[in-house]
Coordinates of C-alpha atoms in Angstrom, one line a residue:
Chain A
X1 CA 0.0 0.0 0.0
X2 CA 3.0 2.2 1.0
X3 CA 4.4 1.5 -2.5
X4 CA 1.3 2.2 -4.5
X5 CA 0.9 6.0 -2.6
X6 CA 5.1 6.4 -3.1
X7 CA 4.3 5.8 -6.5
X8 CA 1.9 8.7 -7.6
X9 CA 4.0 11.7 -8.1
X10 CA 3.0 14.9 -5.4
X11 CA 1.6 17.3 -7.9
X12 CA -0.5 14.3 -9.7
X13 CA -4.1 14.3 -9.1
X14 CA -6.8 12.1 -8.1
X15 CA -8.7 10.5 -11.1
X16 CA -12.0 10.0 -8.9
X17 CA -12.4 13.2 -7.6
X18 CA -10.9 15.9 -9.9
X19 CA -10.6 20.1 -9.6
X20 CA -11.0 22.4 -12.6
X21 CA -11.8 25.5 -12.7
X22 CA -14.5 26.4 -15.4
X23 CA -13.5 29.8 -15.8
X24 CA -9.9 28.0 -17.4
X25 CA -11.5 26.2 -19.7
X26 CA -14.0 28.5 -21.0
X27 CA -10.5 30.9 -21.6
X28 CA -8.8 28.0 -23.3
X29 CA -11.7 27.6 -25.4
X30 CA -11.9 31.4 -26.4
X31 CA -7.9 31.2 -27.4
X32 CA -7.8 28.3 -29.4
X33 CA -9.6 29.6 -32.4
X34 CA -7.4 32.6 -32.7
X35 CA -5.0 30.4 -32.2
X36 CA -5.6 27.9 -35.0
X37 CA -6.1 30.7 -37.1
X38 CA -2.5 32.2 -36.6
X39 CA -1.1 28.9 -37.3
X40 CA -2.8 27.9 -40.4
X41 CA -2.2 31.7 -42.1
X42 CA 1.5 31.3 -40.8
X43 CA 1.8 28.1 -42.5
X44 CA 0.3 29.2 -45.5
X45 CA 2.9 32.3 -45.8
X46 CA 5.4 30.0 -45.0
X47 CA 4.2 27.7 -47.9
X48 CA 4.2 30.4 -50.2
X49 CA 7.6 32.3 -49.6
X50 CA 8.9 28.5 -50.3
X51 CA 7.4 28.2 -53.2
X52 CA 7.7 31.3 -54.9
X53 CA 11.5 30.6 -54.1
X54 CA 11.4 27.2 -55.5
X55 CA 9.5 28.8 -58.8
X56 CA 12.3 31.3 -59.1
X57 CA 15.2 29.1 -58.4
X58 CA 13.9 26.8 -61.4
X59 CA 13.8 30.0 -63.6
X60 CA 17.4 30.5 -62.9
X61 CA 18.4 26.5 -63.6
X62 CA 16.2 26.8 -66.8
X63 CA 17.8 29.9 -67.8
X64 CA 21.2 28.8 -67.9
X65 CA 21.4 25.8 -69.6
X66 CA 25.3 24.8 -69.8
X67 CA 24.6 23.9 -66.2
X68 CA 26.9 25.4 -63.4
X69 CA 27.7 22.8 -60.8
X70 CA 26.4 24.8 -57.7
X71 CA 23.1 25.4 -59.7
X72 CA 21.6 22.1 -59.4
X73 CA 22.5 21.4 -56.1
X74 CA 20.6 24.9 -55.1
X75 CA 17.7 23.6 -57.6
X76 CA 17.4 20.6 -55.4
X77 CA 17.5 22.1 -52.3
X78 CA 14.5 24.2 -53.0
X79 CA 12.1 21.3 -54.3
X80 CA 13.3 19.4 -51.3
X81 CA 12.5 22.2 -48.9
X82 CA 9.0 22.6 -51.1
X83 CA 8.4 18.9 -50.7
X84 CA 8.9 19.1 -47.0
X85 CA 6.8 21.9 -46.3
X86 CA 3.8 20.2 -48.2
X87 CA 4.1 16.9 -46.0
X88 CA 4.2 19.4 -43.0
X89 CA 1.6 21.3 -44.0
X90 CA -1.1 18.1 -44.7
X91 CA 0.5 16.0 -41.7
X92 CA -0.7 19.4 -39.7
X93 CA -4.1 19.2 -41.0
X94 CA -4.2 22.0 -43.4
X95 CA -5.0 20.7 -46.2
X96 CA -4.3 23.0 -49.5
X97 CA -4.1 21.5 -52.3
X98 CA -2.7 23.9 -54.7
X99 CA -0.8 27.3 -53.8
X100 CA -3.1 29.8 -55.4
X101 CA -4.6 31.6 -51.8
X102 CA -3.9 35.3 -51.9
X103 CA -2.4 36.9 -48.4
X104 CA -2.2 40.2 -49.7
X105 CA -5.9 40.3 -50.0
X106 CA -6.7 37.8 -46.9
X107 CA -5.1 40.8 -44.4
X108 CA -7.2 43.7 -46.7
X109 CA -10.4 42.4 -46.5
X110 CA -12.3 43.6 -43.1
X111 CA -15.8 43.2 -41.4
X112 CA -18.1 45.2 -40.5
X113 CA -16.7 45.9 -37.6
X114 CA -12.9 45.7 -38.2
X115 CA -12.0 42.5 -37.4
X116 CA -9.9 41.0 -40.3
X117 CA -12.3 38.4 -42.1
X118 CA -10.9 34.6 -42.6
X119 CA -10.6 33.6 -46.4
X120 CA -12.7 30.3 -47.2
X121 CA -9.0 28.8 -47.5
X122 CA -7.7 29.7 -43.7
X123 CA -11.1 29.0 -42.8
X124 CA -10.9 25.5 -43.9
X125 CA -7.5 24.7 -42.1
X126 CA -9.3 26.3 -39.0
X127 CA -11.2 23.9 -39.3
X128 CA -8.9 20.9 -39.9
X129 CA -7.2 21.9 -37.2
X130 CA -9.9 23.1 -34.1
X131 CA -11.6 19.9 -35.4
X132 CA -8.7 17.2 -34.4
X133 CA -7.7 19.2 -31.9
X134 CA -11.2 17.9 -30.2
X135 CA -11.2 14.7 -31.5
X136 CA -8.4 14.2 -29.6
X137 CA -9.7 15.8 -26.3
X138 CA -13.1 14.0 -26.9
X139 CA -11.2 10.3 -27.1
X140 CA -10.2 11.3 -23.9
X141 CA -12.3 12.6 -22.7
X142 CA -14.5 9.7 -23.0
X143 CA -12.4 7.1 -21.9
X144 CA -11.6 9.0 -18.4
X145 CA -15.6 9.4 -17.4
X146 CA -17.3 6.4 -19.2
X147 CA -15.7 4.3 -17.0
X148 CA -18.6 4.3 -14.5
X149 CA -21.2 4.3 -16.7
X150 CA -23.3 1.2 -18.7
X151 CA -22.4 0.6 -22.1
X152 CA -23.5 2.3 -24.8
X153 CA -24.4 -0.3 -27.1
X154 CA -26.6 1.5 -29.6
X155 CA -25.6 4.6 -31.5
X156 CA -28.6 6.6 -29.8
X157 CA -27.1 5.4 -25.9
X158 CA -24.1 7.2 -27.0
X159 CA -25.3 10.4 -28.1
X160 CA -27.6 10.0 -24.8
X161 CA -24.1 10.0 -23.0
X162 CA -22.7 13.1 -25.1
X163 CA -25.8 14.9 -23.9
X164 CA -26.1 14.3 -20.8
X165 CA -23.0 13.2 -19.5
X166 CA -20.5 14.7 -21.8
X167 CA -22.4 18.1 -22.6
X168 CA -22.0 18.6 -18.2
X169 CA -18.9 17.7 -18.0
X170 CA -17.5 20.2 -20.6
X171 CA -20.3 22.8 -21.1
X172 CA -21.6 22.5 -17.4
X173 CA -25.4 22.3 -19.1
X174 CA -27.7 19.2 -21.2
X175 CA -28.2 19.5 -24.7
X176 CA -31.9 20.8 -24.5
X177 CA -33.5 18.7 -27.4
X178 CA -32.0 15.5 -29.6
X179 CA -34.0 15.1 -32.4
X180 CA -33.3 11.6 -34.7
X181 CA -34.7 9.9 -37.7
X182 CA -33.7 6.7 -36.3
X183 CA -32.0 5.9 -39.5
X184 CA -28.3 7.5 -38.3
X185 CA -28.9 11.1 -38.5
X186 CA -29.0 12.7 -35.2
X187 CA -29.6 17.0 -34.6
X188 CA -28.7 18.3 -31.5
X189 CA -30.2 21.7 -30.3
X190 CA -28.2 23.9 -27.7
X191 CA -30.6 27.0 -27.0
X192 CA -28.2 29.0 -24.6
X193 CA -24.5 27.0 -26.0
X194 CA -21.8 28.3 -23.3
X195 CA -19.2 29.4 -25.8
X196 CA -21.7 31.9 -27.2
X197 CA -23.4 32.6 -23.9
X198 CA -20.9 35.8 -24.1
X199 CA -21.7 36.8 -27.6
X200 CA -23.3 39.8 -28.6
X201 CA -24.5 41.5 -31.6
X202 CA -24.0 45.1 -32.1
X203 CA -27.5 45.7 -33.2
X204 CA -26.4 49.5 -34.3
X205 CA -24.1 48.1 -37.1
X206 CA -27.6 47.1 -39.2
X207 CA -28.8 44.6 -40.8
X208 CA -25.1 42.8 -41.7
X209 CA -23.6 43.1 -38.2
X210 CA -25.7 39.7 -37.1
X211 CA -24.7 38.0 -40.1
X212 CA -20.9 38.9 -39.4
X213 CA -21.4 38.0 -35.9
X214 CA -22.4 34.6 -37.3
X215 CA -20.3 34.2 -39.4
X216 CA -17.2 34.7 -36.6
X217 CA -18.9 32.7 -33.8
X218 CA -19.0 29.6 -36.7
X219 CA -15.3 29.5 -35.7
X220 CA -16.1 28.8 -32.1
X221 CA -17.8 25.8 -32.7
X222 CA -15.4 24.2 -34.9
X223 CA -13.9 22.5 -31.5
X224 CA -17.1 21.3 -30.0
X225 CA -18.1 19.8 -33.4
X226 CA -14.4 17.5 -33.6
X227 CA -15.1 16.6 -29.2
X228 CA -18.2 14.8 -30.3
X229 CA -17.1 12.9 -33.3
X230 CA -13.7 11.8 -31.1
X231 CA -16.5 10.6 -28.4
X232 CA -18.2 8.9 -30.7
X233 CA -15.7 7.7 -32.4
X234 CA -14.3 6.2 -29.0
X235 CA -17.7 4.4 -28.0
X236 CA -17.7 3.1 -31.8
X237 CA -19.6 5.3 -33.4
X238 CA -18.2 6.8 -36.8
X239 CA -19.8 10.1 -37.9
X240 CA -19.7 13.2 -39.0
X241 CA -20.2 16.1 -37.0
X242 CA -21.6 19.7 -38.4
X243 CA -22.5 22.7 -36.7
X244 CA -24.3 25.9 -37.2
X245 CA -25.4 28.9 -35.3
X246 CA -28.7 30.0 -36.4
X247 CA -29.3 32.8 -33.7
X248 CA -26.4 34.1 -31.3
X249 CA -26.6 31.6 -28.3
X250 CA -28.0 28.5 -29.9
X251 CA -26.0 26.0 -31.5
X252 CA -27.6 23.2 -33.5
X253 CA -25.5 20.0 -34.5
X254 CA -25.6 17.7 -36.7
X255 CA -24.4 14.4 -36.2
X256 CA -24.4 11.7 -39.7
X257 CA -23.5 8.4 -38.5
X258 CA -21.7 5.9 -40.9
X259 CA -24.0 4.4 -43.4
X260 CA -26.8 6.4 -42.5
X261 CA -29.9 7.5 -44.7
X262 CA -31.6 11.3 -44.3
Chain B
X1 CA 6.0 -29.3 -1.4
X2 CA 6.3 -25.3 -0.5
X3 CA 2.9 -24.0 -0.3
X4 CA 2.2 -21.6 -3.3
X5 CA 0.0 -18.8 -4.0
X6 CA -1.9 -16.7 -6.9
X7 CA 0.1 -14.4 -9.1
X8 CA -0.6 -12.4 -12.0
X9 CA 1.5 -14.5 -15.1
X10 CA 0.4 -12.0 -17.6
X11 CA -1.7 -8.8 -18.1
X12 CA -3.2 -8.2 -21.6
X13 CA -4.7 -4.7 -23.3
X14 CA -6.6 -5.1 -26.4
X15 CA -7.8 -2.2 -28.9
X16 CA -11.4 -1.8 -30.2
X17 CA -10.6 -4.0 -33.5
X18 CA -9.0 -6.9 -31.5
X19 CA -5.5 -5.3 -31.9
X20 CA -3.3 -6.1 -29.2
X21 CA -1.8 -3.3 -27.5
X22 CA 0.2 -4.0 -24.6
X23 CA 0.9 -7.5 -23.8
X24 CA 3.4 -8.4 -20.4
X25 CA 4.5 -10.9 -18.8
X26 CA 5.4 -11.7 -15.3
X27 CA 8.0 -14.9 -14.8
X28 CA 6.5 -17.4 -11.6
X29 CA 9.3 -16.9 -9.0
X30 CA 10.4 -19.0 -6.5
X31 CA 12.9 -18.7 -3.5
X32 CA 15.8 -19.1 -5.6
X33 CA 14.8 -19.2 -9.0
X34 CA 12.0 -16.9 -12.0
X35 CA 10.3 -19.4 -14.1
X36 CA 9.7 -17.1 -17.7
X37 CA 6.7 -17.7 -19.6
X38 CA 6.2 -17.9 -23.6
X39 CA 5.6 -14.7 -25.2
X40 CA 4.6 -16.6 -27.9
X41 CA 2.4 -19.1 -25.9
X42 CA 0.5 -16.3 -23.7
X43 CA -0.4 -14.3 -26.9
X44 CA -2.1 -17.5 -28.2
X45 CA -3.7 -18.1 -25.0
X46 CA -5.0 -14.4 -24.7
X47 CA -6.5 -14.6 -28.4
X48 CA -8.0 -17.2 -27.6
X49 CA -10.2 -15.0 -24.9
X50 CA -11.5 -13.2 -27.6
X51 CA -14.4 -15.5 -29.1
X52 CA -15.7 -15.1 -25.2
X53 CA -15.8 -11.1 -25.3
X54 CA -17.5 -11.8 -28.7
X55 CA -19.7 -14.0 -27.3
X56 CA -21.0 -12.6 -23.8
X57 CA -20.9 -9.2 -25.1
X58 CA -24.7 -9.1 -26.3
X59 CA -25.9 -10.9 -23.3
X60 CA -23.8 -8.8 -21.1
X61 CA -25.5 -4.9 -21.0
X62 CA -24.6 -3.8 -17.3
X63 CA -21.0 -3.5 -15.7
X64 CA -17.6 -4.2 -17.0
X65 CA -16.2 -7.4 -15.1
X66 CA -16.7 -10.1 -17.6
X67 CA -15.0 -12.4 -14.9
X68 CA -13.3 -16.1 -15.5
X69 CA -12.9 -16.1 -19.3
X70 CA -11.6 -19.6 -18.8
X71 CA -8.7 -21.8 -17.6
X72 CA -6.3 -23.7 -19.2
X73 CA -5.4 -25.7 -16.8
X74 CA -5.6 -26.0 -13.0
X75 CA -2.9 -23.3 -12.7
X76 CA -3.4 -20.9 -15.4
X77 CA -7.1 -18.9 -16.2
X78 CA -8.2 -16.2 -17.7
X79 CA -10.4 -13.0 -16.6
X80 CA -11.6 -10.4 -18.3
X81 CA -13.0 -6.9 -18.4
X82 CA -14.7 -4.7 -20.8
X83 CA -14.3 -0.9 -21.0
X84 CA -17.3 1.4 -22.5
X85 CA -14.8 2.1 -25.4
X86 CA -14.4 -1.8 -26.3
X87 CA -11.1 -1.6 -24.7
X88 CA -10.6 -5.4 -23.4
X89 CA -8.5 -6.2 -20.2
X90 CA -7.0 -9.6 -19.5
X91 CA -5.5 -11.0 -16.7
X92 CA -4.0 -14.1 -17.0
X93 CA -3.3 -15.6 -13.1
X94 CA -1.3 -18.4 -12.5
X95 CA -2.2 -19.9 -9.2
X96 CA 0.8 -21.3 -8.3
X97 CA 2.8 -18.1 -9.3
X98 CA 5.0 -16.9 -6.2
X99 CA 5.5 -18.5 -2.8
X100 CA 3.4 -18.3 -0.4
X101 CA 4.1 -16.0 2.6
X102 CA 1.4 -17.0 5.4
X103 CA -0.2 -20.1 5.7
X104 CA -3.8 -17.9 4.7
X105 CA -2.1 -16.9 1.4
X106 CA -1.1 -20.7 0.9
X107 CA -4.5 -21.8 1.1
X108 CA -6.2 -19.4 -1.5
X109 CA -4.4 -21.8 -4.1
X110 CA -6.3 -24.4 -3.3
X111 CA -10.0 -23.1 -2.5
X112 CA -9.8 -20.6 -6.3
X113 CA -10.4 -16.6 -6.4
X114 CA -13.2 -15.1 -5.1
X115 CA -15.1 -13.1 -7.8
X116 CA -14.6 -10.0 -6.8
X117 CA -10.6 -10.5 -6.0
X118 CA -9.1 -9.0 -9.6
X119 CA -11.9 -6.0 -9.9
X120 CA -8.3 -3.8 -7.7
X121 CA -6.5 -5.1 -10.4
X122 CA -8.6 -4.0 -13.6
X123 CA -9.6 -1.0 -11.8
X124 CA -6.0 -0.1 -11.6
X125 CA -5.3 -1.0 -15.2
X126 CA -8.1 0.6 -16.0
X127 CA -6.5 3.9 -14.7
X128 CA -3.4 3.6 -16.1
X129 CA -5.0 3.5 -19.4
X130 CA -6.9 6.0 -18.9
X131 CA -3.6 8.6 -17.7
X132 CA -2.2 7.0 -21.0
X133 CA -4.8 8.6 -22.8
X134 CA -3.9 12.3 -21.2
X135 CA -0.2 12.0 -22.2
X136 CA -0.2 14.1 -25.2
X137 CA 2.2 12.2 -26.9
X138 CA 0.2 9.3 -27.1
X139 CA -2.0 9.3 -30.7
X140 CA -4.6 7.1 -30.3
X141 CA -5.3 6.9 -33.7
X142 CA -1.8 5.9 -34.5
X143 CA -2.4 2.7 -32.5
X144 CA -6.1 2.0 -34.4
X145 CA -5.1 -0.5 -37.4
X146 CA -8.4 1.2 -39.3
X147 CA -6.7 4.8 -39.1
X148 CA -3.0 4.5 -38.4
X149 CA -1.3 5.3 -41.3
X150 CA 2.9 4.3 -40.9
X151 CA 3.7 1.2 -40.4
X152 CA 5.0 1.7 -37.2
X153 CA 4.3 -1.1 -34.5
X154 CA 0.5 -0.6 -32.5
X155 CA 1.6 -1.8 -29.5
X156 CA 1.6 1.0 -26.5
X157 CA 5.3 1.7 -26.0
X158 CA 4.9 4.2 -23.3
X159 CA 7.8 3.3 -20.2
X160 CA 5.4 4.8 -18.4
X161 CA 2.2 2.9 -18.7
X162 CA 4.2 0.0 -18.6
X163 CA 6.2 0.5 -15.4
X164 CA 2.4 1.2 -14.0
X165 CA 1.0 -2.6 -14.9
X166 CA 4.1 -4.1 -13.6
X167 CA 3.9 -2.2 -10.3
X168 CA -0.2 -3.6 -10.4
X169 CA 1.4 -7.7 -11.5
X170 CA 4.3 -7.1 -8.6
X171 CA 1.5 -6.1 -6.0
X172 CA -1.6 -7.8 -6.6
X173 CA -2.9 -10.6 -4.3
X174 CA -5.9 -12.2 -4.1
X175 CA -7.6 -10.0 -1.2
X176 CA -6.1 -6.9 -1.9
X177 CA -8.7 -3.8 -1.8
X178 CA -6.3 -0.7 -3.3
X179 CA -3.5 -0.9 -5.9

């Protein structure tokens, strides 16, 4: 007994009866989009400088043609560092297929309200990324609190344990209506969702400033939507997760499981 | 004859798809000497718990302890346990594993586990799984043979969750209440 207690390190905690403070999580929640969205325009830059230097560094090999022995070897560099950055850039989860985004106009472009506006590109790796991101925390999520709970053994039993259990745990509230066809496709409704409890609209802006408040709390559920298909996914569930924002604080998702018909 | 008593020969993780992930083994040991066991042997013998997962799974809807899988032999048998996330624990005991060190811990080789005397252990390995998860490092895609996409070997190959189920094989007796 005296070894088991020697062996848990001082600072580690105590997986039946943890501490967090809700006011942490809700902050790391609020940074992580910005965050995801500096990384994924940074990589893009990076991308491009690379290959606007691998472009110009086959101009010069092209150009002179009784080739010059450091030539080549500069040639190769640059399509190695190109290939490079592509595999970092999918294994990352931005996915771009070709190199055609525009930053210039990206940083010009502006809202309503002055907050820069995310291209559909940086958007998308936004997403790639917020959305793994909570896979992963969902996986673990999952495995750390189901343990005291009956099987799921149905798909509906485990969205039952997203909502009530899950939806607690991280969003301290139930989903307040599951809707299903009972052919796979399953539509949660979140009337007051807690990441865009704080939300606001400037109503004086007109008629676009809800639409661009919309459109920038989208972001914001990008993370939620990837925790429920990683919690699915754990309990054996494979589906895809979508979510919109109809109205500031309500947050509708919709869950396709694998195979299912609408 | 010494008087022996139970020890844990081997304890077994295995993924959602029947993967293994973590497989290790714990020699019988004497006064003097550490009987090793068959990797080879043990990895046969824990497949062959699988049909019984399979086949108690519908029938079993409440609770994780899927108890005696079944025995080889009147040393060796299997339990078993069942996570919500099809994560499947075995415990392989060997009943004449170490030597006894009362004359109570002698007997328990002779009169079988209680039911409830390896839920410490799972519970244990259990958790350690489970603070496996929370190390960032570890991808648990990367160990799904549906989703992982190197070639890399699936087995868990974290020192730490390793050093954890040897500490629970090194400790565990039939009785025991924490690990």
């Amino acid at each position: 007994m005296a070894a088991a207690r020697q062996s848990l390190a001082p600072g580690d905690d105590d997986l039946q009866n943890p501490k967090i403070s809700a006011a942490a999580l809700d902050f790391l929640l609020i940074e992580l989009v910005p965050l995801a969205q500096r990384i994924t325009e940074q990589l893009h830059a990076r991308e491009q400088t690379l290959q606007a230097e691998y472009n110009r560094s086959r101009a010069i090999a092209s150009s002179v043609k009784p080739v010059p022995p450091d030539v080549p070897a500069k040639e190769e560099n640059g399509s190695n560092t190109t290939l490079s950055a592509h595999a970092g850039a999918k294994t990352n989860g931005s996915v771009k297929g070709s190199v055609t985004g525009t930053v210039g106009d990206e940083t010009a472009t502006v809202t309503s309200l002055g907050f820069p506006a995310m291209s559909e590109e940086t958007r998308e790796g936004v997403f790639f990324r917020l959305d793994g991101l909570g896979y992963r925390v969902g996986q673990g999520l999952v495995e750390r609190f189901s343990a005291n709970k009956p099987r799921a053994s149905t798909p509906l039993e485990a969205i039952k344990f997203i909502c009530k259990d899950l939806w607690i745990l991280v969003f301290r509230k139930q989903i307040d209506n599951l809707k299903t066809n009972h052919r796979g496709v399953f539509v949660l409704t979140d009337n007051r969702f807690q990441p865009l409890g704080r939300m606001s609209v400037d109503r004086r802006a007109g008629p676009r400033a809800s639409e661009d408040a919309l459109a920038r709390a989208q972001s914001y559920l990008y993370f939620p939507c990837g925790l429920i298909r990683g919690a699915l996914a754990s309990l054996g569930v494979e589906a895809t997760v979508e979510a919109v924002s109809s109205d500031i604080p309500t947050a509708t998702f919709h869950i396709k499981t694998k195979g299912s018909k609408p | 004859m010494e008087s022996r008593s139970p020890s844990i020969a081997a304890i077994a993780v295995i993924g959602r798809y029947n993967n293994p992930l973590h497989i290790s083994l714990f020699p019988a040991t004497g006064p003097n000497y550490e009987q090793e066991r068959d990797r080879l042997e043990y990895s046969f013998m824990v497949n062959s718990c699988l049909d019984i997962f399979e086949a108690r799974m519908p029938a079993k809807t409440v609770g994780h302890d899927f108890g005696l899988l079944h025995a080889i032999d009147e040393r060796i048998a299997m339990y078993g346990w069942l996570t919500n996330t099809c994560i499947k624990l075995v415990i392989v005991v060997d009943m004449e594993g170490r030597p006894a060190t009362n004359a109570e811990a002698g007997k328990t080789a002779i009169l079988g586990l209680r039911n409830n005397d390896l839920t410490p252990a799972f519970h244990a390995v259990q958790t350690a799984y489970i603070r496996l998860l929370r190390n960032p490092f570890y991808v648990p895609d990367e160990h799904n043979p549906k989703k992982a996409q190197g070639t890399g070997s699936l087995h868990i190959a974290s020192p730490g969750f390793t050093k954890e189920i040897e500490r629970i094989a090194k400790i565990w007796y039939p009785g025991i209440t924490t690990l």
